[in-house]
Tab-separated table of C-alpha atoms in Angstrom:
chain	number	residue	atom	x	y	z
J	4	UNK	CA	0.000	0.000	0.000
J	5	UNK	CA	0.469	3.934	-0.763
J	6	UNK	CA	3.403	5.169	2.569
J	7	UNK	CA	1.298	7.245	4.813
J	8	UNK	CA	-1.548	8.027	7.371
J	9	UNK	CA	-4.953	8.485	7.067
J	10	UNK	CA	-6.308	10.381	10.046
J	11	UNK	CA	-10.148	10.298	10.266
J	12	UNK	CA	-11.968	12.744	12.430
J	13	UNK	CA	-15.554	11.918	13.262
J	14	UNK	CA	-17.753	14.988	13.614
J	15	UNK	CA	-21.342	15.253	15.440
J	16	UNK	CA	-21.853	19.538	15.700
J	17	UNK	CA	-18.160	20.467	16.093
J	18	UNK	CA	-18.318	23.935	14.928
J	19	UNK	CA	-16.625	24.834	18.157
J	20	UNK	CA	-13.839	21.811	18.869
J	21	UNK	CA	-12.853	21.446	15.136
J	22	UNK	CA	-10.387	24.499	14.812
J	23	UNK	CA	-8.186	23.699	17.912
J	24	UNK	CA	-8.046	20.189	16.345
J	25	UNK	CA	-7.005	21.317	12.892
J	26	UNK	CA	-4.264	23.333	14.045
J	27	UNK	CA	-2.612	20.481	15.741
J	28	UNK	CA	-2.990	18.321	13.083
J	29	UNK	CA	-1.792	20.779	10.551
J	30	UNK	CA	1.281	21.578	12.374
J	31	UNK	CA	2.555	17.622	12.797
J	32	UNK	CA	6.127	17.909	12.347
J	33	UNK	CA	8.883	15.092	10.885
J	34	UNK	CA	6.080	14.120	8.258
J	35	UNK	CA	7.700	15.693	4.657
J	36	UNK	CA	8.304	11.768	3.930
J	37	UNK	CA	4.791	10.722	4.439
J	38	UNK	CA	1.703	11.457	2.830
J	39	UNK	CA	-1.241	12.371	5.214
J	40	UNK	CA	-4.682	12.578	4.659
J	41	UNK	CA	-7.252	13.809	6.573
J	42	UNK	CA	-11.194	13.018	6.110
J	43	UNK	CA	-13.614	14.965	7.556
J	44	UNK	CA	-16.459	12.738	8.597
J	45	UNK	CA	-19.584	15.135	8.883
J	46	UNK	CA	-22.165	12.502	11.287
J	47	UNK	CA	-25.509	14.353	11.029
J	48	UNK	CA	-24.551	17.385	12.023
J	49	UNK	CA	-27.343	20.304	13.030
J	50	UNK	CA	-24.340	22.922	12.999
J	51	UNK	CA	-21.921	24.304	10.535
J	52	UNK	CA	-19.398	21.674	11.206
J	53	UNK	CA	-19.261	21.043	7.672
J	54	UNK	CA	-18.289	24.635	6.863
J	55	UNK	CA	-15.821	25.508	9.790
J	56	UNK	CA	-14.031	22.915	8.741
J	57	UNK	CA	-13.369	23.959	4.881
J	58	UNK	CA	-12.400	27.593	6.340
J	59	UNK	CA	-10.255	26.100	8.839
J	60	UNK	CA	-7.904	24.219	6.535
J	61	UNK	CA	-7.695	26.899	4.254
J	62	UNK	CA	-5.521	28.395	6.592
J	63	UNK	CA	-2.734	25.832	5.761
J	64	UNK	CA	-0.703	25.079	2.598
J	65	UNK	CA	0.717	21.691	3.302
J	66	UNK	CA	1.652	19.946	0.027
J	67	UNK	CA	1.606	16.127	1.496
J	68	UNK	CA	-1.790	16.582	2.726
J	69	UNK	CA	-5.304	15.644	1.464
J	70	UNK	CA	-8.231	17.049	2.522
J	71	UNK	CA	-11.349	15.654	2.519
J	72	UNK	CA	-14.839	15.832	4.216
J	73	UNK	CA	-17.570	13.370	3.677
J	74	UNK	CA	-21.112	12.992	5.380
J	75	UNK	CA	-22.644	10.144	6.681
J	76	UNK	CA	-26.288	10.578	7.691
J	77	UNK	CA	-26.865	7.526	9.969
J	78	UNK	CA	-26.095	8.905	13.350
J	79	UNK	CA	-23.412	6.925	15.500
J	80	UNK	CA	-19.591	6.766	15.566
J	81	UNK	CA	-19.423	3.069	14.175
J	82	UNK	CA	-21.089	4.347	10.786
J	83	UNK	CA	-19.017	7.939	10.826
J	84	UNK	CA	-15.718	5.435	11.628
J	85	UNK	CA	-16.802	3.236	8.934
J	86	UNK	CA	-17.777	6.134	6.529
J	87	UNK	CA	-14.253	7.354	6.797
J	88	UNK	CA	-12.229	4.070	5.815
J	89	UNK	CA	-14.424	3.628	3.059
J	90	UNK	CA	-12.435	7.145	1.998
J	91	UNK	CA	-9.120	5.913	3.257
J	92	UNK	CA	-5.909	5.195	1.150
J	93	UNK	CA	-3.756	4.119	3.488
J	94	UNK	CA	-3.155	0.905	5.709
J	95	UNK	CA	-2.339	2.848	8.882
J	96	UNK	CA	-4.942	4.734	10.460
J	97	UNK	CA	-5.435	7.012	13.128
J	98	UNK	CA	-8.786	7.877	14.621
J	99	UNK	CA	-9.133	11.291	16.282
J	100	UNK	CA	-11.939	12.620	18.104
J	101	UNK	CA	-12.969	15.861	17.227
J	102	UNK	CA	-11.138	16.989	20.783
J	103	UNK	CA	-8.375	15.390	20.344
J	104	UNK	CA	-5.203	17.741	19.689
J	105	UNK	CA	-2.548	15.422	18.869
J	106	UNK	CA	1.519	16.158	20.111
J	107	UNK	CA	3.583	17.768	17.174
J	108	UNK	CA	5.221	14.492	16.467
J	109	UNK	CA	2.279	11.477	16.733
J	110	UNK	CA	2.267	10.988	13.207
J	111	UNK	CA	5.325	10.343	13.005
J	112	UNK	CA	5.499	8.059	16.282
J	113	UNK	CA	2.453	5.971	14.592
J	114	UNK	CA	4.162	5.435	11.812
J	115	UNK	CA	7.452	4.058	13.229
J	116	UNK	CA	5.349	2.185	16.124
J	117	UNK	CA	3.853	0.162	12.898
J	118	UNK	CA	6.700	-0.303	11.231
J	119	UNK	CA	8.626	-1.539	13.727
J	120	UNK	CA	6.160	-4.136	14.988
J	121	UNK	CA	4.145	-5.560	12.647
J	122	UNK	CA	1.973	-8.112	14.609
J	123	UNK	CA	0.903	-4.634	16.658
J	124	UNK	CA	-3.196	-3.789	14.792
J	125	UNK	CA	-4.232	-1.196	17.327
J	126	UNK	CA	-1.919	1.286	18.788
J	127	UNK	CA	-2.693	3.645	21.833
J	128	UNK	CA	-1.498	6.799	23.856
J	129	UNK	CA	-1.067	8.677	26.727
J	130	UNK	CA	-4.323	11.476	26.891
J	131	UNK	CA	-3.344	14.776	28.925
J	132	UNK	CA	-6.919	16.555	30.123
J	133	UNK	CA	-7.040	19.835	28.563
J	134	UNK	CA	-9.719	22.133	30.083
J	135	UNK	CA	-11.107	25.688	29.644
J	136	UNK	CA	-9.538	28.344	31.159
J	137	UNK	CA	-12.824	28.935	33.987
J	138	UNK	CA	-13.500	25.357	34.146
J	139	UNK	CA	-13.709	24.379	37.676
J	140	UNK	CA	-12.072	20.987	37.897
J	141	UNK	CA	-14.202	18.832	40.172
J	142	UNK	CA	-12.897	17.002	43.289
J	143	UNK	CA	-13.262	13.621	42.087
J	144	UNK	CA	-11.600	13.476	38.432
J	145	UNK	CA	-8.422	12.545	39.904
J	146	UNK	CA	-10.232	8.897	40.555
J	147	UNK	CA	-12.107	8.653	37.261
J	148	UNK	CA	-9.635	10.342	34.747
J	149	UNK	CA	-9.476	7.117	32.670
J	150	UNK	CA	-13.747	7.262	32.178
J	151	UNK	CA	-12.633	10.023	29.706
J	152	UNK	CA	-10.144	8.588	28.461
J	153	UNK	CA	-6.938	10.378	29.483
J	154	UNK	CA	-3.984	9.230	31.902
J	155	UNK	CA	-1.155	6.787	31.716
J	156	UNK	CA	-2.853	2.779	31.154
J	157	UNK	CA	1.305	1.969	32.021
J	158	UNK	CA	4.414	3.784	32.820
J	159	UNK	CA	5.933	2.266	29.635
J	160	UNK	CA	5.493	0.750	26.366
J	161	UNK	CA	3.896	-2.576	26.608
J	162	UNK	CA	1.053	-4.902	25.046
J	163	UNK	CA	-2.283	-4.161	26.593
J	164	UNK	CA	-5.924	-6.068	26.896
J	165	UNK	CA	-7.159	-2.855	25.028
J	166	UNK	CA	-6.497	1.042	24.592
J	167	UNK	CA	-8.967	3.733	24.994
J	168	UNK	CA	-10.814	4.890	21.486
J	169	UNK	CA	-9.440	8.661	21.813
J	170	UNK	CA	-6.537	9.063	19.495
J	171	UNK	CA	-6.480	5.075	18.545
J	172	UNK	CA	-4.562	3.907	15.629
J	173	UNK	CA	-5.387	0.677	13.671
J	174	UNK	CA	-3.937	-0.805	10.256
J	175	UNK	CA	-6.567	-1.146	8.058
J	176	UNK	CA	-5.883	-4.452	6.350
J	177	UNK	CA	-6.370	-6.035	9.472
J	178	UNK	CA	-9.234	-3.752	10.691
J	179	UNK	CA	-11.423	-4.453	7.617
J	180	UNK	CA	-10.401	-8.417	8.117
J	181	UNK	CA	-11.892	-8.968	11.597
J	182	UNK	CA	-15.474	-7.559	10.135
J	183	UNK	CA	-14.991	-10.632	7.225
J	184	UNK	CA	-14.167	-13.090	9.892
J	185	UNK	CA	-16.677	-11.982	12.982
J	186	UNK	CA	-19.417	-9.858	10.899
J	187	UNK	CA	-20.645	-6.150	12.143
J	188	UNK	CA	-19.392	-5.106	15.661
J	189	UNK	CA	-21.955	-6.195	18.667
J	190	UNK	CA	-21.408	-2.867	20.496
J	191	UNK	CA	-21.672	0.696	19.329
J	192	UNK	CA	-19.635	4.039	20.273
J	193	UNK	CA	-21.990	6.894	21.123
J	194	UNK	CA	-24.703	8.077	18.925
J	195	UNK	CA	-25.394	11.836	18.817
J	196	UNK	CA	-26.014	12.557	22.534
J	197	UNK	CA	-26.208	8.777	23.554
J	198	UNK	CA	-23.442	7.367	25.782
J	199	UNK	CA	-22.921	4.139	24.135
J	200	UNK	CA	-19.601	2.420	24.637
J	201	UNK	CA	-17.658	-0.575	24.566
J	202	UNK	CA	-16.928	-0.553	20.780
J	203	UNK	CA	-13.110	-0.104	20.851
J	204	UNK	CA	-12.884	-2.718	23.411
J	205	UNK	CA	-14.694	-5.016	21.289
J	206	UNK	CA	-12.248	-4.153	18.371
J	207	UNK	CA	-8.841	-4.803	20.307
J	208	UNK	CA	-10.377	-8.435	21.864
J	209	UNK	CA	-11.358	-9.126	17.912
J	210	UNK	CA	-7.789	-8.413	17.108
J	211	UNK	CA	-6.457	-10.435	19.904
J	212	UNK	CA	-8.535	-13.066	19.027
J	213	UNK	CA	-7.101	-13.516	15.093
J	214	UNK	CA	-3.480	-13.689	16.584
J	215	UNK	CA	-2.481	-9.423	16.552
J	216	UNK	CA	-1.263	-7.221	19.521
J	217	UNK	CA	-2.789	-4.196	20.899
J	218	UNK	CA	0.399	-1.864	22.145
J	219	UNK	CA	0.266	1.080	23.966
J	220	UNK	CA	2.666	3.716	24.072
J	221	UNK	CA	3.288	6.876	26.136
J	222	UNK	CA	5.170	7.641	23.230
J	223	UNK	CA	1.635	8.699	21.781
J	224	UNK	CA	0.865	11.798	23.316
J	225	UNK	CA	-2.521	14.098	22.713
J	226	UNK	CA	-4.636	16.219	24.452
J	227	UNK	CA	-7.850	15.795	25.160
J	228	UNK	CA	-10.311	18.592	25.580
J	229	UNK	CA	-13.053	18.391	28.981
J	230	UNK	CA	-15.866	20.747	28.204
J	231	UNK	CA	-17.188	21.323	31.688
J	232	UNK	CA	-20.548	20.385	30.673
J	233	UNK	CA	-19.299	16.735	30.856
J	234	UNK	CA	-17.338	17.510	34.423
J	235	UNK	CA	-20.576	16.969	36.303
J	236	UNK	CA	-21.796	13.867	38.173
J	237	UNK	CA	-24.262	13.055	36.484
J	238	UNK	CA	-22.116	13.104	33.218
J	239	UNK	CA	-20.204	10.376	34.888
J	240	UNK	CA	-22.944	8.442	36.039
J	241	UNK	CA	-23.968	8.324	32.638
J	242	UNK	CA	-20.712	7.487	30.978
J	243	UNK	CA	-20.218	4.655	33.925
J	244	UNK	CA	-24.152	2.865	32.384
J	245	UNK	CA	-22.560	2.972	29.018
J	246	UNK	CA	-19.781	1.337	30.108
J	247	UNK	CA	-21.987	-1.018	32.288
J	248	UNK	CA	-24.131	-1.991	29.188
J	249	UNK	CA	-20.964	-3.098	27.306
J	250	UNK	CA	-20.404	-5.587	29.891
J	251	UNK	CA	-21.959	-9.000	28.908
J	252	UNK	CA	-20.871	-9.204	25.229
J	253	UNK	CA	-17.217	-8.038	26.519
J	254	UNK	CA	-17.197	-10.743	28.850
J	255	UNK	CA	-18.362	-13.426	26.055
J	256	UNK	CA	-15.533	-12.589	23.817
J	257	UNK	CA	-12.700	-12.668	26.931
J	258	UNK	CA	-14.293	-16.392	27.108
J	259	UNK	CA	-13.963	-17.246	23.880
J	260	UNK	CA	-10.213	-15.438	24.340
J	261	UNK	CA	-9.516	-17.522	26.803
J	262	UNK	CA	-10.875	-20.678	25.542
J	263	UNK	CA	-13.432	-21.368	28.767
J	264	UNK	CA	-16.367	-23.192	27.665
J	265	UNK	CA	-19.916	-21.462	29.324
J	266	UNK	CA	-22.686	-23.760	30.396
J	267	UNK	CA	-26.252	-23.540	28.925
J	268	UNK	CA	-27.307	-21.422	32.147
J	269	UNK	CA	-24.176	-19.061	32.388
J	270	UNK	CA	-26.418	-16.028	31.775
J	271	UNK	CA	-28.700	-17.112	34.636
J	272	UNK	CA	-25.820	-17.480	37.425
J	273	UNK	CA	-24.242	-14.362	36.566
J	274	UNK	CA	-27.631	-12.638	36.282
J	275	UNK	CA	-28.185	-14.106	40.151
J	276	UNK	CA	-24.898	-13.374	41.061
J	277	UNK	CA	-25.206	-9.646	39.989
J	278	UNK	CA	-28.276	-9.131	41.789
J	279	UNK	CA	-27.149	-10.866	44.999
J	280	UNK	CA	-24.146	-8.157	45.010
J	281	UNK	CA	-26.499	-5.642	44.326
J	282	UNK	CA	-29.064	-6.776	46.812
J	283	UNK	CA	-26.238	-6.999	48.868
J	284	UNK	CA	-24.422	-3.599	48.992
J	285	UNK	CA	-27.916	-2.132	48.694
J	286	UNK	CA	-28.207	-2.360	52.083
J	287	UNK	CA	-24.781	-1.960	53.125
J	288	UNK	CA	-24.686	1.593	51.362
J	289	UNK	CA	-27.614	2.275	52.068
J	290	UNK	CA	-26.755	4.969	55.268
J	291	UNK	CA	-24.075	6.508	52.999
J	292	UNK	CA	-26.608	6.820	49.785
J	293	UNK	CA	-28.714	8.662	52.481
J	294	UNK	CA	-26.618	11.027	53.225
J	295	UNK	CA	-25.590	14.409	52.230
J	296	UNK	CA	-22.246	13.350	50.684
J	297	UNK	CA	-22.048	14.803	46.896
J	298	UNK	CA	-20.580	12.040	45.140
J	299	UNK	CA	-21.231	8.886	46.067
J	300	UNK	CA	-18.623	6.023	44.637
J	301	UNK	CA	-21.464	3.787	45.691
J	302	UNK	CA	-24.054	4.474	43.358
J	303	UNK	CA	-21.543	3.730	40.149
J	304	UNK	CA	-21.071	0.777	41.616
J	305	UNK	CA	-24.643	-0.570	42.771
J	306	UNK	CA	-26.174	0.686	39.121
J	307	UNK	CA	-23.015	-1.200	37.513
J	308	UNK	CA	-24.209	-4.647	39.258
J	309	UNK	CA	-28.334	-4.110	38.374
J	310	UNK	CA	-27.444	-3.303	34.760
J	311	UNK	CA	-25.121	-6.174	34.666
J	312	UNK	CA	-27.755	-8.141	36.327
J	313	UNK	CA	-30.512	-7.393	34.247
J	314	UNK	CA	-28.796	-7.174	30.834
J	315	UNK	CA	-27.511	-11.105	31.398
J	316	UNK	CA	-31.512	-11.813	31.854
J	317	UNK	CA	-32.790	-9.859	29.010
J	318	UNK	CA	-29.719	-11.678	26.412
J	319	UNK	CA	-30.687	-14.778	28.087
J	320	UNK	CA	-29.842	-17.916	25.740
J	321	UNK	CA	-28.919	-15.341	23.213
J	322	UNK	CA	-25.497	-15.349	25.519
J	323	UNK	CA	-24.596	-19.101	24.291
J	324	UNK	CA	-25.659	-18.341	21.117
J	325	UNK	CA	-23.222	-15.033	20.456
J	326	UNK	CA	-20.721	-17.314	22.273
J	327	UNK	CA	-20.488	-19.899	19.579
J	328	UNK	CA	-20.739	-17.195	16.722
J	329	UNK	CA	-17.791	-15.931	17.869
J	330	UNK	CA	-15.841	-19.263	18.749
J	331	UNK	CA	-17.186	-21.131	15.210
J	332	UNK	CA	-15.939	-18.007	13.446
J	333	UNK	CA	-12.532	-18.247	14.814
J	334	UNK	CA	-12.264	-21.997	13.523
J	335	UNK	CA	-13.504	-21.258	10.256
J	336	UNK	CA	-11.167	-17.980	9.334
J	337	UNK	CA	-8.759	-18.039	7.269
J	338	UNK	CA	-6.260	-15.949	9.069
């Protein structure tokens, strides 16, 4: 394939984030040797996304750079992600958020990263919080910095389970194989103002599963932007459901990972199991829930074990069946 890096930047209203994140793109530095292209991926906007972002990189004459911007109409970042490799010309890409405001050199850095290991699919980096100058940083970010995907996963470089999907690279060939071998993705990223998640797990344990590494690498430094409208409580409470929901199809795949056969009624004991926790800590927590504490650790965790509870019930015997999609589809690629 063509040398270079196609960087795809899913959009949903990002009239205000997109400049920032065109700058630091546009000033990437070590890169006269590789050809970059970047792809606009317009996801149902209601703003002038579409616009800003022709204005914006009209600021910039850079002669190994593409520009393009495309739309994509069905809401969600799987279809905007998808949208944007359809456009793609080369193998190693790098997915950044519209928020994202990648270090002067992390083109380069992906680009050696791949070259130099090439059983590594998915690469991912170290995410500095970035705020507004009157934000007021709440007490409790320190504890959940990595539910927004910023701060060290390890002190060095090193194969990982998975890497968070802010700033995460993946080479294509192997990207587009893992849909021919396991079919559409089970979970979705967010969708408009839906806090979906789980979706760039689900792509690293795919890759794992077909024999590639997931690396991550401090190296791979970017900023990442916290409006403070998502520094609130609630915000996180949300995010934390997401995450919850993602749950029982992540935990079928690390079986089929790890080879551990499920019973007919696996869905049922960990739906029980769930529930007795919940039941559990309910009552525990209960005198701290009642009081006038602010945040409350507690209530992530009790609405983590009822969703995980009641999402093994509602999938049911669907669990065994998703289980041996997965497992029969290993056998039968051709890898």
């Amino acid at each position: 394939m063509l040398k270079g890096i196609s960087i795809i930047v899913c959009c949903y209203n990002s009239e205000k984030r997109l400049p920032e994140t065109l700058q630091y793109i546009a000033n990437q530095t070590g890169c006269d040797d590789l050809n970059i292209q970047v792809i606009i991926v317009d996801n149902a906007s209601a703003d002038q996304t579409k616009n800003v972002a022709i204005k914006e990189w009209e600021k910039y004459n850079l002669p190994n750079y593409t520009f393009t911007i495309v739309e994509e109409f069905k809401p969600g970042l799987s279809s905007a992600r998808e949208k944007g490799l359809t456009e793609s010309i080369y193998n190693y890409i790098v997915f950044c958020d519209d928020d994202n405001w990648l270090e002067e050199n992390y083109l380069t850095t992906v680009y050696q990263l791949f070259e130099g290991f090439p059983n590594t699919a998915v690469l991912g980096g170290l995410g500095e919080p970035a705020f507004s100058s009157d934000t007021v940083i709440p007490v409790w970010l320190d504890t959940y910095y990595n539910s927004y995907a910023v701060g060290k996963i390890h002190p060095k470089e090193c194969i990982v389970d998975s890497v968070q999907g802010a700033g995460m690279c993946i080479r294509k060939d192997v990207y587009l194989n893992i849909f021919k071998i396991f079919g559409p993705l089970l979970l979705s990223g967010r969708k408009g103002k839906k806090l979906s998640a789980g979706e760039d797990s689900e792509i690293c344990i795919r890759i794992r599963l077909i024999g590639y590494q997931v690396l991550y690498s401090p190296d791979l430094k970017f900023k990442h932007f916290l409006p403070a409208n998502r520094l609130t409580w609630s915000y996180l409470l949300k995010l934390h459901k997401g995450f919850a929901r993602s749950f029982v199809i992540l935990d079928i795949y690390k079986k089929a990972l790890n080879k551990e056969e499920i019973g007919s009624f696996y869905w049922l004991r960990k739906s029980v199991y769930n529930f007795l926790l919940f039941t559990k800590y309910l009552v525990l927590y209960l005198p701290n829930l009642l009081s006038k504490t602010k945040y409350k650790r507690e209530e992530i965790l009790l609405s983590n074990w009822f969703i995980f509870s009641t999402n093994y019930f509602t999938y049911n015997f669907k669990v065994n069946k998703i289980y041996n999609q997965i497992t029969n589809a290993i056998k039968n690629a051709t890898i």
